[in-house]
Amino acid sequence: MYLKSCSIKSYYLAANYLLRKIITVTIFSGIGNSQAQVNERSAMIKQVDTTSILNLIAEGSSVIDKKPEEAMTSFTLALQQSKDLGFAKGMALAYGQTGKWYFSNNMDKSIYYSKQALDIFAKYDIGTVENEAEVHLLLAEAYDEQGRQDSSAYYYYLLEREIEIGNITNPRLAIDVYTKLTIFWINLDYGSNENDEYFKTIKRYVDKAKLVATKLKDSADAVSSVYFLQGAYFHGLKKFDSARAYYFLYLEERERLKKLKPPRRISTLVNIADTYLQQERPAEAILYIDKIGEQGKILKQSNYLAFYLLFADLMKSKALYQEKQYSTAIVLLNTTLEKMKSTGGHLRNEVVEAYKILAECYEATGEYKKALADKNKYGILYDSLMKKDKAEMINRLEIRYRIAAKDKELAEQKLTIAEVGNSVRSRNYFIGGISFLAIFSALAFALWRRKNMHKQKLQQEKIDNLQQKMEIERLNATIDGEEKERTRIARELHDGIGGLLTAAK
């Protein structure tokens, strides 16, 4: 592992670690300490140590692009301390960050350390989805660099699925995934990629990145974060003026926001140069290629950015070839290809094309034997890069994803229909309930009114009966009175007539 003490801070970190080891030994060798006291102090020391390890990793991550040597020192120290403590999470995170450090330096080591991190995450079941996602993204890129597109596609589609089902919620990470998926598809050169489906696939990732960018709190950050992706989209469509416009916007805005990291600055400059090379405008391409070389010198990161700087030299060789400076191009190509061996295995379009350019340069200078050797090498590498089974596998993944997306869309439509149906049913139930209540109320009112009227009728009948009884009583009283009067009159007549008769007699 590469380790170099590069600052006072690095010495401080190492000294601090040794001091903690001495304190630990002192505590455990103390006379008269009970086992409980020893256990308690041991737990305290471990907690302090694990916190310091996580701080070391965080500090290294924050300076990885600006002070790569210091970052590597932090990762190395964190890894050693994690091993001493048996701190699995610390080991996994340190391995992951070390893999990230080596990505622009040595692709084989980047893959090795990334896989070590994943193995520990899986073994101890300790990684968060986003911890693992960062390693998956690193592996996806590294395998793509090595021409292992089948393995690369596996990790890319795994990441996309995690975003789609909501396991990855960090919008910055999601934008990064969609950006690199877009680049992955743009770089696939099967000879039949420029069709409607190819462009639809690229456009889909651009649209998804734009949608995710809206979740960023800073609107300027959100808008500028997808400029690079939009540039790459037009780059893939071979609309080079539009591509460059977005690349320039990206550099300007990200620089203004102080969010432009060296690797992304370099990759943007590379893409700008490539647009000019595809238009066979080598002089303009060289202007931007030279800026990449200056980037490495200014930041003193030639070791950390080794692959990027060598990749820029490959592009410069292509520009020299287009300018018909064949001898200069041959020297630069041979030097660059030799140096690239120290950065791990690479099997990408530009590396493969370098052998084709070298062969044509030799042919142009009359060195036909060397031209044939490099042309054969180009043919072997090209066949390996464009293996039919890999292309078919990636297409199957894409088709599977589209089917899954269609199924998801269909499920969402069914859910919407079900929700609408439930809403209609709920509304019908509500209307039915209201109608039932209205009818029930009407019936209750009718029954109450009927009962009320019946009571009124009975009451009236009682009143009528009472009036009839009273009339009968009145009539009976009248009749009795008349009878009594008649009897009195009859008695008076009888008595009067009797007296008169007696008198007359």
Short mmCIF file of C-alpha atoms in Angstrom, two decimals:
data_model
loop_
_atom_site.label_atom_id
_atom_site.label_comp_id
_atom_site.label_asym_id
_atom_site.label_seq_id
_atom_site.Cartn_x
_atom_site.Cartn_y
_atom_site.Cartn_z
CA MET A 1 0.00 0.00 0.00
CA TYR A 2 1.24 3.49 -0.83
CA LEU A 3 2.03 5.47 2.32
CA LYS A 4 3.89 8.72 2.61
CA SER A 5 3.91 11.17 5.51
CA CYS A 6 3.12 14.40 3.81
CA SER A 7 2.23 16.91 6.51
CA ILE A 8 2.53 17.81 10.19
CA LYS A 9 -1.06 16.65 10.57
CA SER A 10 -0.07 13.17 9.39
CA TYR A 11 2.69 12.99 12.00
CA TYR A 12 0.22 14.17 14.59
CA LEU A 13 -2.27 11.43 13.69
CA ALA A 14 0.40 8.74 13.95
CA ALA A 15 1.73 10.13 17.26
CA ASN A 16 -1.80 10.33 18.64
CA TYR A 17 -2.35 6.68 17.78
CA LEU A 18 0.88 5.61 19.53
CA LEU A 19 -0.04 7.68 22.59
CA ARG A 20 -3.40 5.95 22.87
CA LYS A 21 -1.66 2.57 22.64
CA ILE A 22 0.68 3.53 25.51
CA ILE A 23 -2.27 4.74 27.64
CA THR A 24 -4.11 1.50 26.92
CA VAL A 25 -1.15 -0.61 28.05
CA THR A 26 -0.78 1.54 31.21
CA ILE A 27 -4.45 1.12 32.15
CA PHE A 28 -4.44 -2.63 31.65
CA SER A 29 -1.21 -3.11 33.59
CA GLY A 30 -2.42 -1.03 36.57
CA ILE A 31 -2.13 -2.76 39.97
CA GLY A 32 -5.29 -3.10 42.06
CA ASN A 33 -7.77 -2.61 39.22
CA SER A 34 -10.84 -4.83 39.52
CA GLN A 35 -12.00 -6.76 36.45
CA ALA A 36 -15.11 -4.55 36.27
CA GLN A 37 -12.95 -1.41 36.24
CA VAL A 38 -10.72 -2.88 33.55
CA ASN A 39 -13.75 -3.82 31.42
CA GLU A 40 -15.30 -0.37 31.84
CA ARG A 41 -12.08 1.41 30.90
CA SER A 42 -11.59 -0.96 27.99
CA ALA A 43 -15.06 -0.10 26.65
CA MET A 44 -14.34 3.63 27.04
CA ILE A 45 -11.02 3.35 25.20
CA LYS A 46 -12.64 1.35 22.39
CA GLN A 47 -15.41 3.91 22.00
CA VAL A 48 -12.89 6.75 21.82
CA ASP A 49 -10.76 4.80 19.34
CA THR A 50 -13.67 3.91 17.03
CA THR A 51 -14.78 7.55 17.01
CA SER A 52 -11.26 8.70 16.16
CA ILE A 53 -11.09 6.11 13.37
CA LEU A 54 -14.32 7.40 11.82
CA ASN A 55 -12.98 10.95 12.15
CA LEU A 56 -9.76 9.92 10.37
CA ILE A 57 -11.77 8.47 7.48
CA ALA A 58 -13.99 11.55 7.29
CA GLU A 59 -10.95 13.87 7.29
CA GLY A 60 -9.27 11.85 4.55
CA SER A 61 -12.43 11.89 2.43
CA SER A 62 -12.71 15.66 2.73
CA VAL A 63 -9.19 16.26 1.32
CA ILE A 64 -8.87 13.34 -1.10
CA ASP A 65 -8.93 15.60 -4.19
CA LYS A 66 -6.87 18.50 -2.81
CA LYS A 67 -4.36 16.68 -0.60
CA PRO A 68 -4.34 13.07 -1.82
CA GLU A 69 -1.18 12.02 0.05
CA GLU A 70 -2.59 13.26 3.34
CA ALA A 71 -5.85 11.46 2.59
CA MET A 72 -4.01 8.20 1.94
CA THR A 73 -2.15 8.56 5.24
CA SER A 74 -5.47 8.96 7.05
CA PHE A 75 -7.00 5.92 5.33
CA THR A 76 -3.94 3.76 6.03
CA LEU A 77 -3.85 4.74 9.69
CA ALA A 78 -7.61 4.22 10.06
CA LEU A 79 -7.35 0.77 8.48
CA GLN A 80 -4.49 -0.28 10.78
CA GLN A 81 -6.28 0.95 13.90
CA SER A 82 -9.52 -0.76 12.81
CA LYS A 83 -7.67 -4.06 12.41
CA ASP A 84 -6.06 -3.69 15.85
CA LEU A 85 -9.47 -3.07 17.45
CA GLY A 86 -11.41 -5.54 15.31
CA PHE A 87 -13.59 -2.61 14.20
CA ALA A 88 -15.30 -4.02 11.09
CA LYS A 89 -17.08 -0.83 10.04
CA GLY A 90 -13.82 1.11 10.19
CA MET A 91 -12.07 -1.51 8.04
CA ALA A 92 -14.86 -1.51 5.44
CA LEU A 93 -15.01 2.29 5.18
CA ALA A 94 -11.20 2.60 5.05
CA TYR A 95 -11.00 -0.04 2.32
CA GLY A 96 -13.75 1.73 0.35
CA GLN A 97 -12.02 5.11 0.52
CA THR A 98 -8.68 3.54 -0.39
CA GLY A 99 -10.36 1.99 -3.45
CA LYS A 100 -11.66 5.45 -4.36
CA TRP A 101 -8.15 6.91 -3.97
CA TYR A 102 -6.69 4.33 -6.35
CA PHE A 103 -9.39 4.80 -9.02
CA SER A 104 -7.45 7.54 -10.80
CA ASN A 105 -4.11 5.87 -10.05
CA ASN A 106 -4.35 2.08 -10.35
CA MET A 107 -7.57 0.44 -11.51
CA ASP A 108 -6.61 -3.08 -10.36
CA LYS A 109 -5.97 -1.86 -6.80
CA SER A 110 -9.17 0.17 -6.88
CA ILE A 111 -11.17 -2.99 -7.62
CA TYR A 112 -9.25 -5.01 -5.02
CA TYR A 113 -9.88 -2.59 -2.15
CA SER A 114 -13.50 -1.99 -3.18
CA LYS A 115 -14.21 -5.74 -3.12
CA GLN A 116 -12.54 -5.99 0.30
CA ALA A 117 -14.93 -3.32 1.56
CA LEU A 118 -17.98 -5.13 0.14
CA ASP A 119 -16.85 -8.45 1.65
CA ILE A 120 -16.68 -6.90 5.14
CA PHE A 121 -20.04 -5.12 4.71
CA ALA A 122 -21.61 -8.46 3.73
CA LYS A 123 -19.84 -10.58 6.35
CA TYR A 124 -20.80 -8.40 9.32
CA ASP A 125 -24.00 -6.93 7.85
CA ILE A 126 -22.92 -3.44 8.90
CA GLY A 127 -23.08 -1.25 5.81
CA THR A 128 -25.86 1.18 5.06
CA VAL A 129 -27.34 1.10 1.56
CA GLU A 130 -25.53 4.32 0.67
CA ASN A 131 -22.19 3.08 2.10
CA GLU A 132 -22.41 0.08 -0.20
CA ALA A 133 -23.79 2.14 -3.09
CA GLU A 134 -20.65 4.29 -3.19
CA VAL A 135 -18.53 1.13 -3.49
CA HIS A 136 -20.88 -0.34 -6.12
CA LEU A 137 -20.56 2.83 -8.19
CA LEU A 138 -16.78 2.70 -7.91
CA LEU A 139 -16.74 -0.93 -9.08
CA ALA A 140 -19.12 -0.13 -11.95
CA GLU A 141 -16.73 2.54 -13.24
CA ALA A 142 -13.59 0.47 -12.65
CA TYR A 143 -14.96 -2.58 -14.49
CA ASP A 144 -16.04 -0.32 -17.37
CA GLU A 145 -12.48 1.01 -17.59
CA GLN A 146 -11.22 -2.56 -17.86
CA GLY A 147 -13.65 -3.39 -20.64
CA ARG A 148 -15.68 -5.69 -18.38
CA GLN A 149 -18.99 -4.10 -19.33
CA ASP A 150 -21.01 -7.10 -18.15
CA SER A 151 -19.78 -6.66 -14.55
CA SER A 152 -20.04 -2.89 -14.90
CA ALA A 153 -23.65 -3.10 -16.10
CA TYR A 154 -24.56 -5.40 -13.20
CA TYR A 155 -23.51 -2.78 -10.62
CA TYR A 156 -25.02 0.12 -12.56
CA TYR A 157 -28.42 -1.56 -12.80
CA LEU A 158 -28.21 -2.65 -9.17
CA LEU A 159 -27.71 1.02 -8.21
CA GLU A 160 -30.54 2.15 -10.44
CA ARG A 161 -32.88 -0.34 -8.83
CA GLU A 162 -31.88 0.89 -5.34
CA ILE A 163 -32.75 4.45 -6.41
CA GLU A 164 -36.05 3.40 -7.98
CA ILE A 165 -37.29 1.52 -4.90
CA GLY A 166 -36.26 4.38 -2.62
CA ASN A 167 -33.30 2.82 -0.81
CA ILE A 168 -30.93 5.54 -2.06
CA THR A 169 -32.29 8.93 -1.01
CA ASN A 170 -29.17 11.07 -1.45
CA PRO A 171 -29.91 13.17 -4.58
CA ARG A 172 -26.22 13.91 -5.16
CA LEU A 173 -25.41 10.19 -5.30
CA ALA A 174 -28.42 9.51 -7.54
CA ILE A 175 -27.33 12.22 -10.00
CA ASP A 176 -23.84 10.69 -10.02
CA VAL A 177 -25.30 7.25 -10.82
CA TYR A 178 -27.48 8.54 -13.68
CA THR A 179 -24.59 10.61 -15.06
CA LYS A 180 -22.24 7.64 -15.14
CA LEU A 181 -24.94 5.34 -16.55
CA THR A 182 -25.38 7.84 -19.38
CA ILE A 183 -21.61 7.88 -20.05
CA PHE A 184 -21.60 4.07 -19.88
CA TRP A 185 -24.19 3.85 -22.66
CA ILE A 186 -22.56 6.57 -24.75
CA ASN A 187 -19.27 4.66 -24.63
CA LEU A 188 -20.85 1.39 -25.75
CA ASP A 189 -19.79 1.08 -29.35
CA TYR A 190 -21.22 -2.03 -30.89
CA GLY A 191 -21.53 -0.53 -34.33
CA SER A 192 -25.32 -0.63 -34.01
CA ASN A 193 -25.84 1.58 -31.00
CA GLU A 194 -26.96 4.67 -32.87
CA ASN A 195 -30.64 3.83 -33.13
CA ASP A 196 -33.83 5.12 -31.57
CA GLU A 197 -33.65 2.77 -28.59
CA TYR A 198 -30.06 3.81 -27.87
CA PHE A 199 -31.00 7.50 -27.82
CA LYS A 200 -34.14 6.81 -25.77
CA THR A 201 -32.03 5.01 -23.16
CA ILE A 202 -29.60 7.93 -22.86
CA LYS A 203 -32.46 10.47 -22.77
CA ARG A 204 -34.18 8.49 -20.03
CA TYR A 205 -31.16 8.83 -17.73
CA VAL A 206 -30.81 12.54 -18.49
CA ASP A 207 -34.47 13.10 -17.59
CA LYS A 208 -34.13 11.09 -14.39
CA ALA A 209 -31.08 13.08 -13.33
CA LYS A 210 -32.96 16.34 -13.94
CA LEU A 211 -35.85 15.09 -11.83
CA VAL A 212 -33.56 14.06 -8.96
CA ALA A 213 -31.72 17.40 -9.16
CA THR A 214 -34.93 19.21 -8.18
CA LYS A 215 -34.54 17.64 -4.71
CA LEU A 216 -31.32 19.59 -4.09
CA LYS A 217 -31.92 22.51 -1.75
CA ASP A 218 -29.71 24.95 -3.67
CA SER A 219 -31.42 25.75 -7.00
CA ALA A 220 -28.14 26.91 -8.62
CA ASP A 221 -26.50 23.66 -7.52
CA ALA A 222 -29.48 21.69 -8.85
CA VAL A 223 -29.41 23.31 -12.30
CA SER A 224 -25.63 23.26 -12.79
CA SER A 225 -25.23 19.67 -11.55
CA VAL A 226 -26.87 18.30 -14.72
CA TYR A 227 -25.08 20.54 -17.24
CA PHE A 228 -22.31 17.94 -17.61
CA LEU A 229 -24.91 15.22 -18.25
CA GLN A 230 -26.71 17.34 -20.84
CA GLY A 231 -23.38 17.99 -22.53
CA ALA A 232 -22.71 14.24 -22.59
CA TYR A 233 -26.17 13.63 -24.10
CA PHE A 234 -25.52 15.99 -27.03
CA HIS A 235 -22.00 14.55 -27.27
CA GLY A 236 -23.55 11.12 -27.83
CA LEU A 237 -25.89 12.60 -30.46
CA LYS A 238 -22.82 14.14 -32.15
CA LYS A 239 -24.28 17.63 -31.74
CA PHE A 240 -20.91 18.97 -30.71
CA ASP A 241 -21.70 22.69 -30.51
CA SER A 242 -24.54 22.02 -28.05
CA ALA A 243 -22.36 19.59 -26.13
CA ARG A 244 -19.57 22.14 -25.72
CA ALA A 245 -22.05 24.84 -24.69
CA TYR A 246 -23.20 22.68 -21.77
CA TYR A 247 -19.66 21.62 -20.86
CA PHE A 248 -18.56 25.27 -20.71
CA LEU A 249 -21.63 26.14 -18.63
CA TYR A 250 -20.83 23.28 -16.28
CA LEU A 251 -17.23 24.40 -15.75
CA GLU A 252 -18.25 28.03 -15.26
CA GLU A 253 -21.12 27.42 -12.84
CA ARG A 254 -19.48 24.68 -10.77
CA GLU A 255 -16.34 26.80 -10.48
CA ARG A 256 -18.44 29.75 -9.32
CA LEU A 257 -20.19 27.57 -6.72
CA LYS A 258 -16.82 26.06 -5.70
CA LYS A 259 -18.17 22.57 -6.29
CA LEU A 260 -15.88 21.51 -9.14
CA LYS A 261 -13.57 18.66 -8.14
CA PRO A 262 -10.34 17.96 -10.09
CA PRO A 263 -11.46 14.59 -11.57
CA ARG A 264 -14.68 16.10 -12.93
CA ARG A 265 -12.86 19.19 -14.24
CA ILE A 266 -10.45 16.89 -16.07
CA SER A 267 -13.21 14.67 -17.48
CA THR A 268 -15.06 17.77 -18.74
CA LEU A 269 -11.92 19.10 -20.44
CA VAL A 270 -11.36 15.63 -21.95
CA ASN A 271 -14.89 15.63 -23.36
CA ILE A 272 -14.49 19.13 -24.83
CA ALA A 273 -11.25 18.03 -26.49
CA ASP A 274 -12.94 14.88 -27.81
CA THR A 275 -15.70 16.91 -29.51
CA TYR A 276 -13.01 18.81 -31.43
CA LEU A 277 -11.16 15.58 -32.30
CA GLN A 278 -14.34 14.01 -33.65
CA GLN A 279 -14.71 17.07 -35.88
CA GLU A 280 -11.00 16.73 -36.82
CA ARG A 281 -10.10 20.10 -35.32
CA PRO A 282 -6.88 19.01 -33.56
CA ALA A 283 -5.45 22.48 -32.83
CA GLU A 284 -8.51 23.42 -30.75
CA ALA A 285 -8.48 20.02 -29.05
CA ILE A 286 -4.85 20.46 -27.98
CA LEU A 287 -5.71 23.73 -26.19
CA TYR A 288 -7.95 21.81 -23.78
CA ILE A 289 -5.70 18.75 -23.56
CA ASP A 290 -2.83 20.97 -22.41
CA LYS A 291 -5.08 22.42 -19.68
CA ILE A 292 -5.39 18.88 -18.28
CA GLY A 293 -1.61 18.59 -18.03
CA GLU A 294 -1.46 21.98 -16.31
CA GLN A 295 -4.07 20.76 -13.83
CA GLY A 296 -1.77 17.96 -12.67
CA LYS A 297 1.19 20.32 -12.31
CA ILE A 298 -0.68 23.07 -10.45
CA LEU A 299 -2.18 20.69 -7.90
CA LYS A 300 0.97 18.55 -7.67
CA GLN A 301 -1.22 15.49 -8.07
CA SER A 302 0.60 13.71 -10.86
CA ASN A 303 0.71 10.45 -8.86
CA TYR A 304 -2.91 10.62 -7.68
CA LEU A 305 -4.23 11.63 -11.14
CA ALA A 306 -1.85 9.37 -13.08
CA PHE A 307 -4.50 7.69 -15.23
CA TYR A 308 -6.30 10.94 -16.13
CA LEU A 309 -3.03 12.59 -17.17
CA LEU A 310 -1.99 9.58 -19.26
CA PHE A 311 -5.44 9.48 -20.84
CA ALA A 312 -4.96 13.12 -21.86
CA ASP A 313 -1.67 12.14 -23.50
CA LEU A 314 -3.52 9.49 -25.54
CA MET A 315 -5.86 12.20 -26.78
CA LYS A 316 -2.93 14.48 -27.60
CA SER A 317 -1.43 11.65 -29.64
CA LYS A 318 -4.65 11.46 -31.63
CA ALA A 319 -4.53 15.22 -32.23
CA LEU A 320 -0.91 14.96 -33.41
CA TYR A 321 -1.95 12.13 -35.74
CA GLN A 322 -4.70 14.32 -37.21
CA GLU A 323 -2.10 17.06 -37.72
CA LYS A 324 0.04 14.43 -39.51
CA GLN A 325 2.85 14.77 -36.97
CA TYR A 326 3.33 11.02 -37.13
CA SER A 327 6.79 10.70 -35.57
CA THR A 328 5.86 12.87 -32.58
CA ALA A 329 2.62 10.93 -32.17
CA ILE A 330 4.53 7.59 -32.22
CA VAL A 331 6.91 8.67 -29.44
CA LEU A 332 4.08 10.00 -27.26
CA LEU A 333 1.87 6.93 -27.85
CA ASN A 334 4.60 4.43 -27.01
CA THR A 335 5.58 6.33 -23.87
CA THR A 336 1.96 6.70 -22.73
CA LEU A 337 0.95 3.08 -23.39
CA GLU A 338 4.00 1.86 -21.48
CA LYS A 339 3.26 4.12 -18.51
CA MET A 340 -0.39 3.05 -18.48
CA LYS A 341 0.66 -0.47 -17.53
CA SER A 342 1.43 0.87 -14.05
CA THR A 343 -2.16 2.10 -13.65
CA GLY A 344 -3.73 -1.35 -13.94
CA GLY A 345 -5.60 -3.03 -16.75
CA HIS A 346 -7.55 -0.83 -19.18
CA LEU A 347 -9.72 -1.90 -22.08
CA ARG A 348 -11.76 1.10 -23.17
CA ASN A 349 -12.39 2.54 -26.61
CA GLU A 350 -9.68 5.21 -26.40
CA VAL A 351 -6.99 2.76 -25.27
CA VAL A 352 -7.92 0.28 -27.98
CA GLU A 353 -8.04 3.05 -30.59
CA ALA A 354 -4.53 4.15 -29.55
CA TYR A 355 -3.10 0.95 -31.09
CA LYS A 356 -4.99 1.63 -34.34
CA ILE A 357 -3.59 5.18 -34.46
CA LEU A 358 -0.09 3.87 -33.67
CA ALA A 359 -0.37 1.35 -36.51
CA GLU A 360 -1.47 4.06 -38.95
CA CYS A 361 1.35 6.36 -37.81
CA TYR A 362 3.88 3.57 -38.45
CA GLU A 363 2.31 2.90 -41.81
CA ALA A 364 2.52 6.61 -42.70
CA THR A 365 6.25 6.63 -41.83
CA GLY A 366 6.93 3.45 -43.78
CA GLU A 367 7.49 1.14 -40.76
CA TYR A 368 5.14 -1.54 -42.05
CA LYS A 369 6.29 -4.36 -39.78
CA LYS A 370 5.52 -2.35 -36.66
CA ALA A 371 2.29 -1.15 -38.27
CA LEU A 372 1.16 -4.76 -38.80
CA ALA A 373 2.05 -5.75 -35.22
CA ASP A 374 0.03 -2.89 -33.73
CA LYS A 375 -2.84 -3.45 -36.14
CA ASN A 376 -3.04 -7.09 -35.00
CA LYS A 377 -2.91 -5.98 -31.39
CA TYR A 378 -5.72 -3.52 -32.12
CA GLY A 379 -7.82 -6.28 -33.72
CA ILE A 380 -7.43 -8.59 -30.71
CA LEU A 381 -8.29 -5.84 -28.23
CA TYR A 382 -11.22 -4.64 -30.31
CA ASP A 383 -12.69 -8.14 -30.51
CA SER A 384 -12.28 -8.53 -26.77
CA LEU A 385 -13.93 -5.18 -26.10
CA MET A 386 -16.82 -5.82 -28.44
CA LYS A 387 -17.63 -9.40 -27.43
CA LYS A 388 -21.09 -10.24 -28.66
CA ASP A 389 -22.09 -12.06 -25.49
CA LYS A 390 -21.35 -8.96 -23.38
CA ALA A 391 -23.38 -6.78 -25.70
CA GLU A 392 -26.28 -9.20 -25.59
CA MET A 393 -26.06 -9.46 -21.81
CA ILE A 394 -26.15 -5.68 -21.38
CA ASN A 395 -29.05 -5.41 -23.80
CA ARG A 396 -30.87 -8.11 -21.82
CA LEU A 397 -30.30 -6.10 -18.65
CA GLU A 398 -31.66 -3.00 -20.31
CA ILE A 399 -34.67 -4.91 -21.68
CA ARG A 400 -35.25 -6.47 -18.26
CA TYR A 401 -35.13 -3.04 -16.71
CA ARG A 402 -37.58 -1.69 -19.26
CA ILE A 403 -39.92 -4.61 -18.65
CA ALA A 404 -39.64 -3.97 -14.92
CA ALA A 405 -40.29 -0.29 -15.55
CA LYS A 406 -43.32 -1.18 -17.70
CA ASP A 407 -44.56 -3.58 -15.01
CA LYS A 408 -44.09 -0.85 -12.43
CA GLU A 409 -45.95 1.63 -14.64
CA LEU A 410 -48.73 -0.92 -15.19
CA ALA A 411 -48.90 -1.62 -11.45
CA GLU A 412 -49.10 2.12 -10.79
CA GLN A 413 -51.89 2.43 -13.36
CA LYS A 414 -53.74 -0.46 -11.74
CA LEU A 415 -53.24 1.15 -8.36
CA THR A 416 -54.57 4.43 -9.73
CA ILE A 417 -57.58 2.66 -11.23
CA ALA A 418 -58.13 0.84 -7.93
CA GLU A 419 -57.86 4.11 -6.04
CA VAL A 420 -60.33 5.75 -8.44
CA GLY A 421 -62.63 2.72 -8.04
CA ASN A 422 -62.34 2.94 -4.27
CA SER A 423 -63.03 6.65 -4.47
CA VAL A 424 -66.12 6.04 -6.63
CA ARG A 425 -67.28 3.28 -4.30
CA SER A 426 -66.72 5.50 -1.29
CA ARG A 427 -68.65 8.28 -2.99
CA ASN A 428 -71.44 5.87 -3.91
CA TYR A 429 -71.53 4.59 -0.32
CA PHE A 430 -71.69 8.16 0.89
CA ILE A 431 -74.51 9.04 -1.53
CA GLY A 432 -76.30 5.79 -0.61
CA GLY A 433 -75.90 6.56 3.08
CA ILE A 434 -77.23 10.08 2.60
CA SER A 435 -80.12 8.73 0.50
CA PHE A 436 -80.91 6.07 3.10
CA LEU A 437 -80.88 8.67 5.86
CA ALA A 438 -83.13 10.95 3.78
CA ILE A 439 -85.60 8.13 3.07
CA PHE A 440 -85.47 6.96 6.67
CA SER A 441 -86.05 10.50 7.87
CA ALA A 442 -88.95 10.95 5.44
CA LEU A 443 -90.52 7.66 6.59
CA ALA A 444 -89.98 8.53 10.22
CA PHE A 445 -91.54 11.94 9.65
CA ALA A 446 -94.51 10.35 7.80
CA LEU A 447 -95.03 7.82 10.59
CA TRP A 448 -94.73 10.52 13.22
CA ARG A 449 -97.18 12.72 11.34
CA ARG A 450 -99.56 9.81 10.86
CA LYS A 451 -99.34 8.92 14.52
CA ASN A 452 -99.88 12.54 15.45
CA MET A 453 -102.91 12.82 13.19
CA HIS A 454 -104.27 9.58 14.62
CA LYS A 455 -103.87 10.95 18.14
CA GLN A 456 -105.58 14.15 17.07
CA LYS A 457 -108.40 12.12 15.52
CA LEU A 458 -108.82 10.05 18.67
CA GLN A 459 -108.79 13.19 20.75
CA GLN A 460 -111.39 14.75 18.48
CA GLU A 461 -113.51 11.63 18.71
CA LYS A 462 -113.30 11.79 22.50
CA ILE A 463 -114.32 15.43 22.39
CA ASP A 464 -117.19 14.61 20.01
CA ASN A 465 -118.34 11.76 22.26
CA LEU A 466 -118.17 13.99 25.29
CA GLN A 467 -120.18 16.67 23.47
CA GLN A 468 -122.73 14.03 22.43
CA LYS A 469 -123.00 12.78 26.03
CA MET A 470 -123.40 16.33 27.22
CA GLU A 471 -126.12 16.94 24.58
CA ILE A 472 -127.86 13.74 25.60
CA GLU A 473 -127.65 14.75 29.24
CA ARG A 474 -128.95 18.17 28.37
CA LEU A 475 -131.81 16.66 26.36
CA ASN A 476 -132.53 14.19 29.15
CA ALA A 477 -132.57 17.05 31.63
CA THR A 478 -134.90 19.04 29.37
CA ILE A 479 -137.19 16.09 28.93
CA ASP A 480 -137.20 15.39 32.68
CA GLY A 481 -138.04 19.02 33.32
CA GLU A 482 -140.82 19.00 30.84
CA GLU A 483 -142.18 15.77 32.31
CA LYS A 484 -142.09 17.21 35.79
CA GLU A 485 -143.77 20.38 34.55
CA ARG A 486 -146.43 18.35 32.83
CA THR A 487 -146.96 16.31 35.94
CA ARG A 488 -147.23 19.45 38.05
CA ILE A 489 -149.64 21.05 35.61
CA ALA A 490 -151.64 17.84 35.42
CA ARG A 491 -151.72 17.63 39.19
CA GLU A 492 -152.75 21.24 39.47
CA LEU A 493 -155.44 20.72 36.83
CA HIS A 494 -156.54 17.62 38.55
CA ASP A 495 -156.66 19.25 41.89
CA GLY A 496 -158.38 22.40 40.48
CA ILE A 497 -160.93 20.50 38.47
CA GLY A 498 -161.52 18.19 41.40
CA GLY A 499 -162.24 21.18 43.61
CA LEU A 500 -164.45 22.76 41.01
CA LEU A 501 -166.33 19.54 40.53
CA THR A 502 -166.75 19.16 44.23
CA ALA A 503 -167.91 22.69 44.49
CA ALA A 504 -170.24 22.24 41.57
CA LYS A 505 -171.56 19.07 42.96
#
